[in-house]
């Protein structure tokens, strides 16, 4: 490990929920939950105000509603979040060429590689300036951790939440880690944590006391060696600028289990087409087709087929996915389906097109979208007004959907830089009301960004 805390980990605070609060003045300081709103939806992000009630990421939305019935429940606006993320990642790339994004709201930065920092004082200064820049550019807050390794930098940013900065000085790592829960270490999830607890190991210090041999006996060779090294604060992983995609996949969870085998097949074909669209957008192709099926009893089956070479042809992927489906028992119902492609490459092997047996091999992916079942088109129309999404009214201006149903839609008219707005209700087919693009959180004035 290096001798200075020059690896930075940034984690935006409650990112999706914070972005929604910043764009909607009426929600600031209030409990906000972002995620799927259907019966089987899950929480993507909860604001800190919602976390007070016990709501957290990955929780079933139904449980969140029981814990915080008065919170605002919104459907994610991923395009909006991605635009903000690009602004943040741009700030990080000004610090170093070695930026490793982990998600839209999280990344590692090697400050030493970019010459931005070389000791504790310079690293701390960079961290403080970055937090200020993020607030100025996006209006949001992020927490920064600085340490001599990626593992410790991530732990530091977690300690810094929300809206803080924590530096772990080289030489203090063991003392700092010792009393922490084993769940603090990367790779220790609920199952591993329970396994260690049953063995009487609760803290990082107790991992060290148990010894490497005991960890290998309990967890296996690879996991045991790795966990013991982390408990000793050993982490030599480098910040990697480009994280190459290993697969491209899409999946859908259904509000009601699908029992009709024909419908299941149609859904698999639709997912295959969506997956190929993503492949082509990324300029990729793949050799291995993967089908994922979660049945009524929550059991999950995964099947795969490897082709002779990489393809981005929709007919080939559809046919492979349907062949895989033939070997899956869907009796009792299906609650989730997914189609993925792995073994990625940036070229295709033309002779694979023959596998389509002349069934639309040359059909552009965009045209395949016309094959979506009528039932799905109806659902899209019914959900035209999505909770939390942007709209514009010819008379009242910009607003967002609070809710819809029974032929009506309720809209709150406000913008990021306005006072909390008024609520009005319209017929769902009101010609004066239309969907709109999100407004920027921070206005650009005279070529410079103003604060919020």
Short mmCIF file of C-alpha atoms in Angstrom, two decimals:
data_model
loop_
_atom_site.label_atom_id
_atom_site.label_comp_id
_atom_site.label_asym_id
_atom_site.label_seq_id
_atom_site.Cartn_x
_atom_site.Cartn_y
_atom_site.Cartn_z
CA UNK A 1 0.00 0.00 0.00
CA UNK A 2 1.07 3.58 -0.57
CA UNK A 3 2.31 5.88 2.17
CA UNK A 4 -0.17 8.72 1.63
CA UNK A 5 -4.00 8.78 1.57
CA UNK A 6 -4.17 9.57 -2.14
CA UNK A 7 -6.96 7.19 -3.17
CA UNK A 8 -10.29 8.99 -3.05
CA UNK A 9 -13.71 7.40 -2.90
CA UNK A 10 -16.75 9.56 -3.65
CA UNK A 11 -20.27 8.47 -2.79
CA UNK A 12 -23.13 10.86 -3.55
CA UNK A 13 -25.52 11.16 -0.61
CA UNK A 14 -28.87 9.34 -1.11
CA UNK A 15 -28.34 10.21 -4.77
CA UNK A 16 -31.69 9.55 -6.45
CA UNK A 17 -33.72 10.86 -3.53
CA UNK A 18 -31.50 13.91 -3.09
CA UNK A 19 -31.81 14.72 -6.80
CA UNK A 20 -35.59 14.51 -6.50
CA UNK A 21 -35.61 16.79 -3.44
CA UNK A 22 -33.37 19.31 -5.19
CA UNK A 23 -35.67 19.43 -8.23
CA UNK A 24 -38.89 19.56 -6.20
CA UNK A 25 -38.91 22.33 -3.54
CA UNK A 26 -42.03 20.90 -1.87
CA UNK A 27 -40.10 17.69 -0.99
CA UNK A 28 -37.06 19.28 0.62
CA UNK A 29 -36.64 18.14 4.20
CA UNK A 30 -39.32 15.47 3.76
CA UNK A 31 -39.23 11.69 3.45
CA UNK A 32 -38.75 10.63 -0.18
CA UNK A 33 -38.57 7.07 -1.48
CA UNK A 34 -37.53 6.29 -5.07
CA UNK A 35 -38.14 2.91 -6.65
CA UNK A 36 -40.62 0.61 -8.35
CA UNK A 37 -44.15 1.44 -7.21
CA UNK A 38 -45.80 -1.84 -8.22
CA UNK A 39 -46.74 -4.56 -5.69
CA UNK A 40 -43.33 -6.16 -6.16
CA UNK A 41 -41.30 -2.98 -6.48
CA UNK A 42 -38.22 -2.39 -4.36
CA UNK A 43 -36.64 0.75 -2.93
CA UNK A 44 -33.79 2.13 -5.04
CA UNK A 45 -32.92 5.00 -2.69
CA UNK A 46 -34.49 6.55 0.40
CA UNK A 47 -33.80 10.07 1.61
CA UNK A 48 -32.25 10.47 5.04
CA UNK A 49 -35.62 11.67 6.31
CA UNK A 50 -37.16 8.35 5.18
CA UNK A 51 -34.33 6.32 6.70
CA UNK A 52 -35.36 7.56 10.13
CA UNK A 53 -38.43 5.32 9.74
CA UNK A 54 -36.28 2.30 8.84
CA UNK A 55 -36.66 2.52 5.05
CA UNK A 56 -33.55 1.47 3.13
CA UNK A 57 -32.37 0.44 -0.34
CA UNK A 58 -33.46 -2.97 -1.66
CA UNK A 59 -36.39 -3.11 0.78
CA UNK A 60 -39.72 -4.24 -0.73
CA UNK A 61 -41.76 -1.14 -1.52
CA UNK A 62 -44.79 -2.56 0.29
CA UNK A 63 -42.75 -2.74 3.50
CA UNK A 64 -41.48 0.82 2.98
CA UNK A 65 -45.05 2.08 2.66
CA UNK A 66 -45.95 0.45 5.96
CA UNK A 67 -42.97 2.04 7.70
CA UNK A 68 -43.36 5.50 6.14
CA UNK A 69 -46.94 5.86 4.85
CA UNK A 70 -46.67 9.63 4.49
CA UNK A 71 -43.47 9.67 2.42
CA UNK A 72 -43.41 10.76 -1.22
CA UNK A 73 -43.06 7.69 -3.46
CA UNK A 74 -41.53 8.39 -6.88
CA UNK A 75 -40.55 6.38 -9.96
CA UNK A 76 -36.85 6.79 -10.88
CA UNK A 77 -35.82 9.22 -13.65
CA UNK A 78 -32.63 7.48 -14.76
CA UNK A 79 -31.90 9.84 -17.64
CA UNK A 80 -31.97 12.74 -15.17
CA UNK A 81 -29.67 10.95 -12.73
CA UNK A 82 -27.28 9.98 -15.52
CA UNK A 83 -26.97 13.61 -16.64
CA UNK A 84 -26.04 14.66 -13.09
CA UNK A 85 -23.64 11.72 -12.82
CA UNK A 86 -21.84 12.84 -15.98
CA UNK A 87 -21.31 16.26 -14.42
CA UNK A 88 -19.84 14.67 -11.29
CA UNK A 89 -17.63 12.25 -13.21
CA UNK A 90 -16.36 15.20 -15.27
CA UNK A 91 -15.19 16.88 -12.06
CA UNK A 92 -13.41 13.68 -11.02
CA UNK A 93 -11.64 13.37 -14.36
CA UNK A 94 -10.27 16.88 -13.90
CA UNK A 95 -8.37 15.47 -10.90
CA UNK A 96 -6.89 12.36 -12.50
CA UNK A 97 -6.86 10.15 -15.58
CA UNK A 98 -7.48 7.19 -13.27
CA UNK A 99 -11.18 7.37 -12.36
CA UNK A 100 -13.03 4.11 -11.73
CA UNK A 101 -16.82 4.58 -11.72
CA UNK A 102 -18.67 1.91 -9.76
CA UNK A 103 -22.17 3.25 -10.46
CA UNK A 104 -23.88 6.53 -11.31
CA UNK A 105 -23.15 7.91 -7.84
CA UNK A 106 -19.90 6.28 -6.78
CA UNK A 107 -16.28 6.21 -7.99
CA UNK A 108 -12.64 5.79 -7.00
CA UNK A 109 -9.99 8.32 -8.03
CA UNK A 110 -6.21 7.89 -7.91
CA UNK A 111 -5.11 11.41 -6.96
CA UNK A 112 -1.42 10.55 -7.05
CA UNK A 113 -1.62 9.37 -10.67
CA UNK A 114 -3.10 12.72 -11.67
CA UNK A 115 -0.60 14.74 -9.65
CA UNK A 116 -3.49 16.27 -7.71
CA UNK A 117 -2.21 15.08 -4.30
CA UNK A 118 0.95 13.55 -2.88
CA UNK A 119 0.50 13.70 0.91
CA UNK A 120 -2.24 13.98 3.51
CA UNK A 121 -2.51 17.77 3.42
CA UNK A 122 -2.83 17.99 -0.36
CA UNK A 123 -5.30 15.07 -0.46
CA UNK A 124 -7.48 16.66 2.20
CA UNK A 125 -7.47 19.94 0.27
CA UNK A 126 -8.52 18.17 -2.95
CA UNK A 127 -11.32 16.34 -1.13
CA UNK A 128 -12.70 19.54 0.35
CA UNK A 129 -12.52 21.35 -2.98
CA UNK A 130 -14.25 18.47 -4.77
CA UNK A 131 -17.17 18.53 -2.36
CA UNK A 132 -17.56 22.28 -2.90
CA UNK A 133 -17.37 21.89 -6.68
CA UNK A 134 -20.02 19.16 -6.69
CA UNK A 135 -22.37 21.35 -4.69
CA UNK A 136 -21.76 24.32 -6.99
CA UNK A 137 -22.25 22.35 -10.22
CA UNK A 138 -25.11 20.05 -9.21
CA UNK A 139 -26.62 21.50 -6.05
CA UNK A 140 -26.13 18.09 -4.39
CA UNK A 141 -23.78 16.76 -1.73
CA UNK A 142 -21.29 13.92 -1.77
CA UNK A 143 -19.22 12.20 0.91
CA UNK A 144 -15.50 11.72 0.39
CA UNK A 145 -13.15 9.12 1.85
CA UNK A 146 -9.36 9.32 1.51
CA UNK A 147 -6.98 6.50 2.31
CA UNK A 148 -4.00 4.53 1.04
CA UNK A 149 -6.16 1.77 -0.48
CA UNK A 150 -9.50 1.34 -2.21
CA UNK A 151 -11.00 -0.71 0.60
CA UNK A 152 -10.14 1.87 3.25
CA UNK A 153 -11.19 4.82 1.09
CA UNK A 154 -14.64 3.27 0.69
CA UNK A 155 -14.90 2.63 4.43
CA UNK A 156 -13.87 6.24 5.04
CA UNK A 157 -16.56 7.64 2.73
CA UNK A 158 -19.17 5.56 4.53
CA UNK A 159 -18.02 7.04 7.83
CA UNK A 160 -18.21 10.52 6.28
CA UNK A 161 -21.91 10.26 5.38
CA UNK A 162 -23.76 12.42 4.92
CA UNK A 163 -21.95 15.38 3.35
CA UNK A 164 -18.60 14.86 5.02
CA UNK A 165 -14.92 14.05 4.50
CA UNK A 166 -12.91 11.44 6.40
CA UNK A 167 -9.18 10.75 5.99
CA UNK A 168 -7.63 7.51 7.22
CA UNK A 169 -3.96 8.21 7.87
CA UNK A 170 -1.52 5.47 6.83
CA UNK A 171 -0.36 3.58 9.89
CA UNK A 172 -3.69 3.89 11.71
CA UNK A 173 -5.64 1.37 9.61
CA UNK A 174 -5.37 -1.66 11.91
CA UNK A 175 -6.41 0.25 15.00
CA UNK A 176 -9.33 1.80 13.16
CA UNK A 177 -10.58 -1.47 11.64
CA UNK A 178 -10.16 -3.65 14.73
CA UNK A 179 -13.39 -2.93 16.63
CA UNK A 180 -15.54 -2.70 13.49
CA UNK A 181 -18.08 -5.36 12.54
CA UNK A 182 -16.98 -8.04 10.09
CA UNK A 183 -19.75 -6.72 7.80
CA UNK A 184 -17.59 -3.63 7.25
CA UNK A 185 -15.20 -5.60 5.03
CA UNK A 186 -15.95 -5.98 1.30
CA UNK A 187 -17.41 -9.35 0.38
CA UNK A 188 -18.92 -10.02 3.82
CA UNK A 189 -22.64 -10.11 3.17
CA UNK A 190 -25.43 -11.44 5.38
CA UNK A 191 -24.66 -15.12 4.71
CA UNK A 192 -20.90 -14.84 5.37
CA UNK A 193 -21.56 -12.58 8.35
CA UNK A 194 -23.92 -15.16 9.88
CA UNK A 195 -21.40 -17.94 9.23
CA UNK A 196 -18.65 -15.99 11.01
CA UNK A 197 -20.95 -15.05 13.88
CA UNK A 198 -21.82 -18.70 14.49
CA UNK A 199 -18.09 -19.32 14.77
CA UNK A 200 -17.84 -16.59 17.42
CA UNK A 201 -16.27 -14.01 15.07
CA UNK A 202 -18.00 -10.64 15.26
CA UNK A 203 -15.29 -7.99 14.75
CA UNK A 204 -12.33 -7.46 12.43
CA UNK A 205 -9.97 -7.97 15.38
CA UNK A 206 -11.54 -11.38 15.98
CA UNK A 207 -10.87 -12.32 12.35
CA UNK A 208 -7.19 -11.59 12.91
CA UNK A 209 -7.21 -13.51 16.21
CA UNK A 210 -8.85 -16.52 14.56
CA UNK A 211 -5.98 -16.72 12.06
CA UNK A 212 -5.76 -17.37 8.36
CA UNK A 213 -6.03 -21.15 8.60
CA UNK A 214 -9.29 -20.93 10.51
CA UNK A 215 -10.70 -18.46 7.96
CA UNK A 216 -9.80 -20.85 5.13
CA UNK A 217 -11.46 -23.72 7.01
CA UNK A 218 -14.63 -21.70 7.53
CA UNK A 219 -14.93 -19.96 4.18
CA UNK A 220 -12.77 -21.81 1.69
CA UNK A 221 -9.33 -21.03 0.32
CA UNK A 222 -9.97 -18.00 -1.89
CA UNK A 223 -12.46 -16.23 0.38
CA UNK A 224 -10.56 -17.09 3.56
CA UNK A 225 -7.21 -15.77 2.31
CA UNK A 226 -8.81 -12.64 0.91
CA UNK A 227 -10.79 -11.83 4.04
CA UNK A 228 -7.79 -12.32 6.30
CA UNK A 229 -5.71 -9.95 4.16
CA UNK A 230 -8.44 -7.30 4.35
CA UNK A 231 -8.67 -7.67 8.12
CA UNK A 232 -4.96 -6.80 8.19
CA UNK A 233 -5.76 -3.72 6.05
CA UNK A 234 -3.94 -5.20 3.06
CA UNK A 235 -5.41 -4.12 -0.25
CA UNK A 236 -3.19 -3.69 -3.30
CA UNK A 237 -5.97 -3.23 -5.87
CA UNK A 238 -5.26 -0.43 -8.32
CA UNK A 239 -7.77 2.15 -9.51
CA UNK A 240 -8.79 1.00 -13.01
CA UNK A 241 -9.88 3.74 -15.40
CA UNK A 242 -12.07 1.58 -17.65
CA UNK A 243 -14.21 -1.20 -16.21
CA UNK A 244 -14.92 -3.38 -19.22
CA UNK A 245 -18.47 -4.69 -19.38
CA UNK A 246 -18.67 -8.47 -18.97
CA UNK A 247 -22.30 -8.81 -20.01
CA UNK A 248 -25.37 -6.93 -21.18
CA UNK A 249 -28.74 -7.96 -19.78
CA UNK A 250 -32.31 -6.84 -19.17
CA UNK A 251 -35.01 -8.21 -16.91
CA UNK A 252 -38.57 -7.47 -15.84
CA UNK A 253 -40.49 -8.31 -12.67
CA UNK A 254 -44.22 -8.78 -13.16
CA UNK A 255 -46.88 -7.50 -10.79
CA UNK A 256 -48.89 -10.68 -11.41
CA UNK A 257 -47.32 -14.10 -12.01
CA UNK A 258 -47.44 -15.15 -15.68
CA UNK A 259 -48.96 -18.61 -16.11
CA UNK A 260 -49.63 -18.64 -19.85
CA UNK A 261 -46.70 -20.35 -21.57
CA UNK A 262 -47.32 -18.41 -24.81
CA UNK A 263 -47.16 -15.11 -22.90
CA UNK A 264 -43.92 -16.20 -21.26
CA UNK A 265 -42.46 -16.88 -24.70
CA UNK A 266 -43.54 -13.49 -25.99
CA UNK A 267 -41.97 -11.78 -22.96
CA UNK A 268 -38.69 -13.64 -23.54
CA UNK A 269 -38.64 -12.48 -27.16
CA UNK A 270 -39.34 -8.89 -26.13
CA UNK A 271 -36.54 -8.99 -23.56
CA UNK A 272 -34.16 -10.48 -26.13
CA UNK A 273 -34.89 -7.57 -28.47
CA UNK A 274 -34.28 -5.02 -25.69
CA UNK A 275 -31.02 -6.74 -24.83
CA UNK A 276 -29.84 -6.58 -28.44
CA UNK A 277 -30.72 -2.89 -28.59
CA UNK A 278 -28.40 -2.31 -25.66
CA UNK A 279 -25.70 -4.40 -27.31
CA UNK A 280 -25.86 -2.35 -30.49
CA UNK A 281 -25.96 0.96 -28.61
CA UNK A 282 -22.68 -0.08 -26.95
CA UNK A 283 -21.19 -1.31 -30.26
CA UNK A 284 -20.87 -4.85 -28.87
CA UNK A 285 -21.82 -8.41 -29.68
CA UNK A 286 -21.69 -11.61 -27.62
CA UNK A 287 -21.37 -15.36 -27.80
CA UNK A 288 -23.27 -16.62 -24.75
CA UNK A 289 -27.04 -16.15 -24.41
CA UNK A 290 -28.37 -16.31 -20.84
CA UNK A 291 -31.98 -16.81 -19.72
CA UNK A 292 -33.05 -16.04 -16.14
CA UNK A 293 -36.38 -17.23 -14.74
CA UNK A 294 -37.67 -16.57 -11.22
CA UNK A 295 -40.65 -18.75 -10.46
CA UNK A 296 -43.69 -18.24 -8.23
CA UNK A 297 -41.86 -19.73 -5.22
CA UNK A 298 -38.88 -17.32 -5.64
CA UNK A 299 -36.62 -20.10 -6.93
CA UNK A 300 -34.39 -18.71 -9.67
CA UNK A 301 -33.14 -20.70 -12.64
CA UNK A 302 -30.40 -19.61 -15.03
CA UNK A 303 -29.73 -21.32 -18.35
CA UNK A 304 -27.13 -20.43 -21.00
CA UNK A 305 -26.12 -21.39 -24.53
CA UNK A 306 -22.81 -20.50 -26.17
CA UNK A 307 -22.86 -19.84 -29.92
CA UNK A 308 -20.06 -20.48 -32.43
CA UNK A 309 -19.12 -16.80 -32.42
CA UNK A 310 -20.33 -13.37 -31.29
CA UNK A 311 -23.56 -11.90 -32.65
CA UNK A 312 -25.75 -8.82 -32.31
CA UNK A 313 -28.56 -10.23 -34.43
CA UNK A 314 -32.00 -10.06 -32.76
CA UNK A 315 -33.33 -13.21 -34.42
CA UNK A 316 -30.34 -15.26 -33.24
CA UNK A 317 -30.68 -14.04 -29.65
CA UNK A 318 -34.46 -14.55 -29.67
CA UNK A 319 -34.19 -18.11 -30.93
CA UNK A 320 -31.45 -19.01 -28.46
CA UNK A 321 -33.47 -17.59 -25.56
CA UNK A 322 -36.57 -19.54 -26.65
CA UNK A 323 -34.54 -22.75 -26.90
CA UNK A 324 -33.35 -22.18 -23.34
CA UNK A 325 -36.94 -21.54 -22.22
CA UNK A 326 -37.97 -24.97 -23.54
CA UNK A 327 -35.88 -26.56 -20.80
CA UNK A 328 -37.45 -24.55 -17.96
CA UNK A 329 -40.53 -25.67 -16.04
CA UNK A 330 -42.74 -22.60 -15.61
CA UNK A 331 -45.61 -24.51 -14.00
CA UNK A 332 -47.06 -22.47 -11.16
CA UNK A 333 -46.18 -19.13 -12.68
CA UNK A 334 -43.26 -16.85 -13.46
CA UNK A 335 -42.60 -13.62 -11.54
CA UNK A 336 -39.37 -12.46 -13.25
CA UNK A 337 -37.74 -13.01 -16.64
CA UNK A 338 -34.37 -11.84 -17.90
CA UNK A 339 -32.26 -12.22 -21.04
CA UNK A 340 -28.55 -11.45 -21.19
CA UNK A 341 -25.57 -11.76 -23.50
CA UNK A 342 -22.02 -12.38 -22.27
CA UNK A 343 -18.70 -13.25 -23.87
CA UNK A 344 -18.70 -9.77 -25.37
CA UNK A 345 -16.73 -8.61 -28.40
CA UNK A 346 -16.71 -5.55 -30.64
CA UNK A 347 -17.41 -7.52 -33.84
CA UNK A 348 -19.89 -10.08 -35.17
CA UNK A 349 -19.37 -13.35 -36.99
CA UNK A 350 -21.45 -13.18 -40.15
CA UNK A 351 -22.02 -16.91 -40.55
CA UNK A 352 -24.07 -16.87 -37.35
CA UNK A 353 -26.85 -15.10 -39.23
CA UNK A 354 -27.61 -18.41 -40.88
CA UNK A 355 -28.78 -19.68 -37.49
CA UNK A 356 -31.84 -17.46 -37.82
CA UNK A 357 -33.03 -19.78 -40.61
CA UNK A 358 -34.19 -16.86 -42.67
CA UNK A 359 -36.54 -15.56 -39.97
CA UNK A 360 -35.78 -11.87 -39.97
CA UNK A 361 -32.01 -12.05 -39.68
CA UNK A 362 -31.60 -8.73 -41.45
CA UNK A 363 -34.40 -6.97 -39.56
CA UNK A 364 -33.15 -3.89 -37.68
CA UNK A 365 -33.63 -4.13 -33.93
CA UNK A 366 -35.66 -0.93 -33.89
CA UNK A 367 -38.30 -2.57 -36.10
CA UNK A 368 -38.60 -5.54 -33.77
CA UNK A 369 -40.16 -3.25 -31.16
CA UNK A 370 -43.39 -3.38 -33.21
CA UNK A 371 -43.78 -6.96 -32.06
CA UNK A 372 -44.55 -5.91 -28.45
CA UNK A 373 -47.82 -7.58 -27.39
CA UNK A 374 -50.96 -5.46 -27.43
CA UNK A 375 -51.32 -5.90 -23.68
CA UNK A 376 -48.00 -4.16 -23.07
CA UNK A 377 -48.92 -1.22 -25.32
CA UNK A 378 -52.05 -0.75 -23.22
CA UNK A 379 -50.01 -0.72 -20.02
CA UNK A 380 -47.70 1.93 -21.43
CA UNK A 381 -50.66 4.15 -22.33
CA UNK A 382 -52.26 3.73 -18.92
CA UNK A 383 -49.02 4.71 -17.16
CA UNK A 384 -48.47 7.79 -19.25
CA UNK A 385 -48.35 10.00 -16.14
CA UNK A 386 -45.63 8.53 -13.94
CA UNK A 387 -45.28 9.65 -10.32
CA UNK A 388 -42.39 12.08 -9.98
CA UNK A 389 -41.84 12.60 -13.70
CA UNK A 390 -41.80 15.98 -15.43
CA UNK A 391 -44.71 17.60 -17.27
CA UNK A 392 -45.52 20.98 -18.76
CA UNK A 393 -48.89 22.68 -18.96
CA UNK A 394 -49.64 25.31 -21.58
CA UNK A 395 -50.95 27.71 -18.93
CA UNK A 396 -49.24 26.74 -15.67
CA UNK A 397 -45.77 25.82 -16.93
CA UNK A 398 -43.39 23.18 -15.57
CA UNK A 399 -44.40 20.68 -12.90
CA UNK A 400 -44.27 17.05 -11.86
CA UNK A 401 -46.79 14.26 -11.45
CA UNK A 402 -47.90 13.62 -7.88
CA UNK A 403 -50.24 10.82 -8.90
CA UNK A 404 -52.83 9.61 -11.37
CA UNK A 405 -55.86 7.35 -11.51
CA UNK A 406 -59.58 7.23 -12.28
CA UNK A 407 -58.98 9.24 -15.41
CA UNK A 408 -57.27 12.14 -13.65
CA UNK A 409 -53.71 13.28 -13.01
CA UNK A 410 -52.51 15.51 -10.17
CA UNK A 411 -49.60 17.85 -10.87
CA UNK A 412 -47.55 20.11 -8.61
CA UNK A 413 -46.21 23.12 -10.50
CA UNK A 414 -42.74 24.11 -9.30
CA UNK A 415 -39.14 24.26 -10.51
CA UNK A 416 -35.78 23.72 -8.78
CA UNK A 417 -35.36 27.45 -8.09
CA UNK A 418 -38.97 28.27 -7.21
CA UNK A 419 -40.94 28.22 -3.97
CA UNK A 420 -43.04 25.10 -3.27
CA UNK A 421 -45.74 25.11 -5.95
CA UNK A 422 -49.48 24.69 -6.15
CA UNK A 423 -51.24 21.43 -6.93
CA UNK A 424 -53.80 21.12 -9.72
CA UNK A 425 -55.76 18.18 -11.12
CA UNK A 426 -56.53 17.53 -14.81
CA UNK A 427 -58.13 14.89 -16.98
CA UNK A 428 -55.48 12.42 -18.16
CA UNK A 429 -56.14 13.38 -21.78
CA UNK A 430 -55.98 17.15 -21.22
CA UNK A 431 -54.46 18.46 -24.47
CA UNK A 432 -52.70 21.30 -22.61
CA UNK A 433 -50.64 18.83 -20.55
CA UNK A 434 -47.59 17.03 -21.94
CA UNK A 435 -44.52 15.21 -20.74
CA UNK A 436 -41.37 17.33 -20.39
CA UNK A 437 -37.63 17.05 -19.92
CA UNK A 438 -36.18 17.60 -16.41
CA UNK A 439 -34.89 21.08 -15.61
CA UNK A 440 -31.24 21.53 -14.49
CA UNK A 441 -30.79 21.72 -10.73
CA UNK A 442 -28.36 24.64 -10.98
CA UNK A 443 -28.97 27.46 -13.42
CA UNK A 444 -26.24 28.56 -15.81
CA UNK A 445 -25.81 32.34 -15.59
CA UNK A 446 -23.50 34.21 -17.97
CA UNK A 447 -21.66 31.05 -18.92
CA UNK A 448 -21.00 30.22 -15.25
CA UNK A 449 -22.94 28.01 -12.91
CA UNK A 450 -24.61 29.67 -10.03
CA UNK A 451 -24.96 28.18 -6.58
CA UNK A 452 -28.25 26.88 -5.27
#
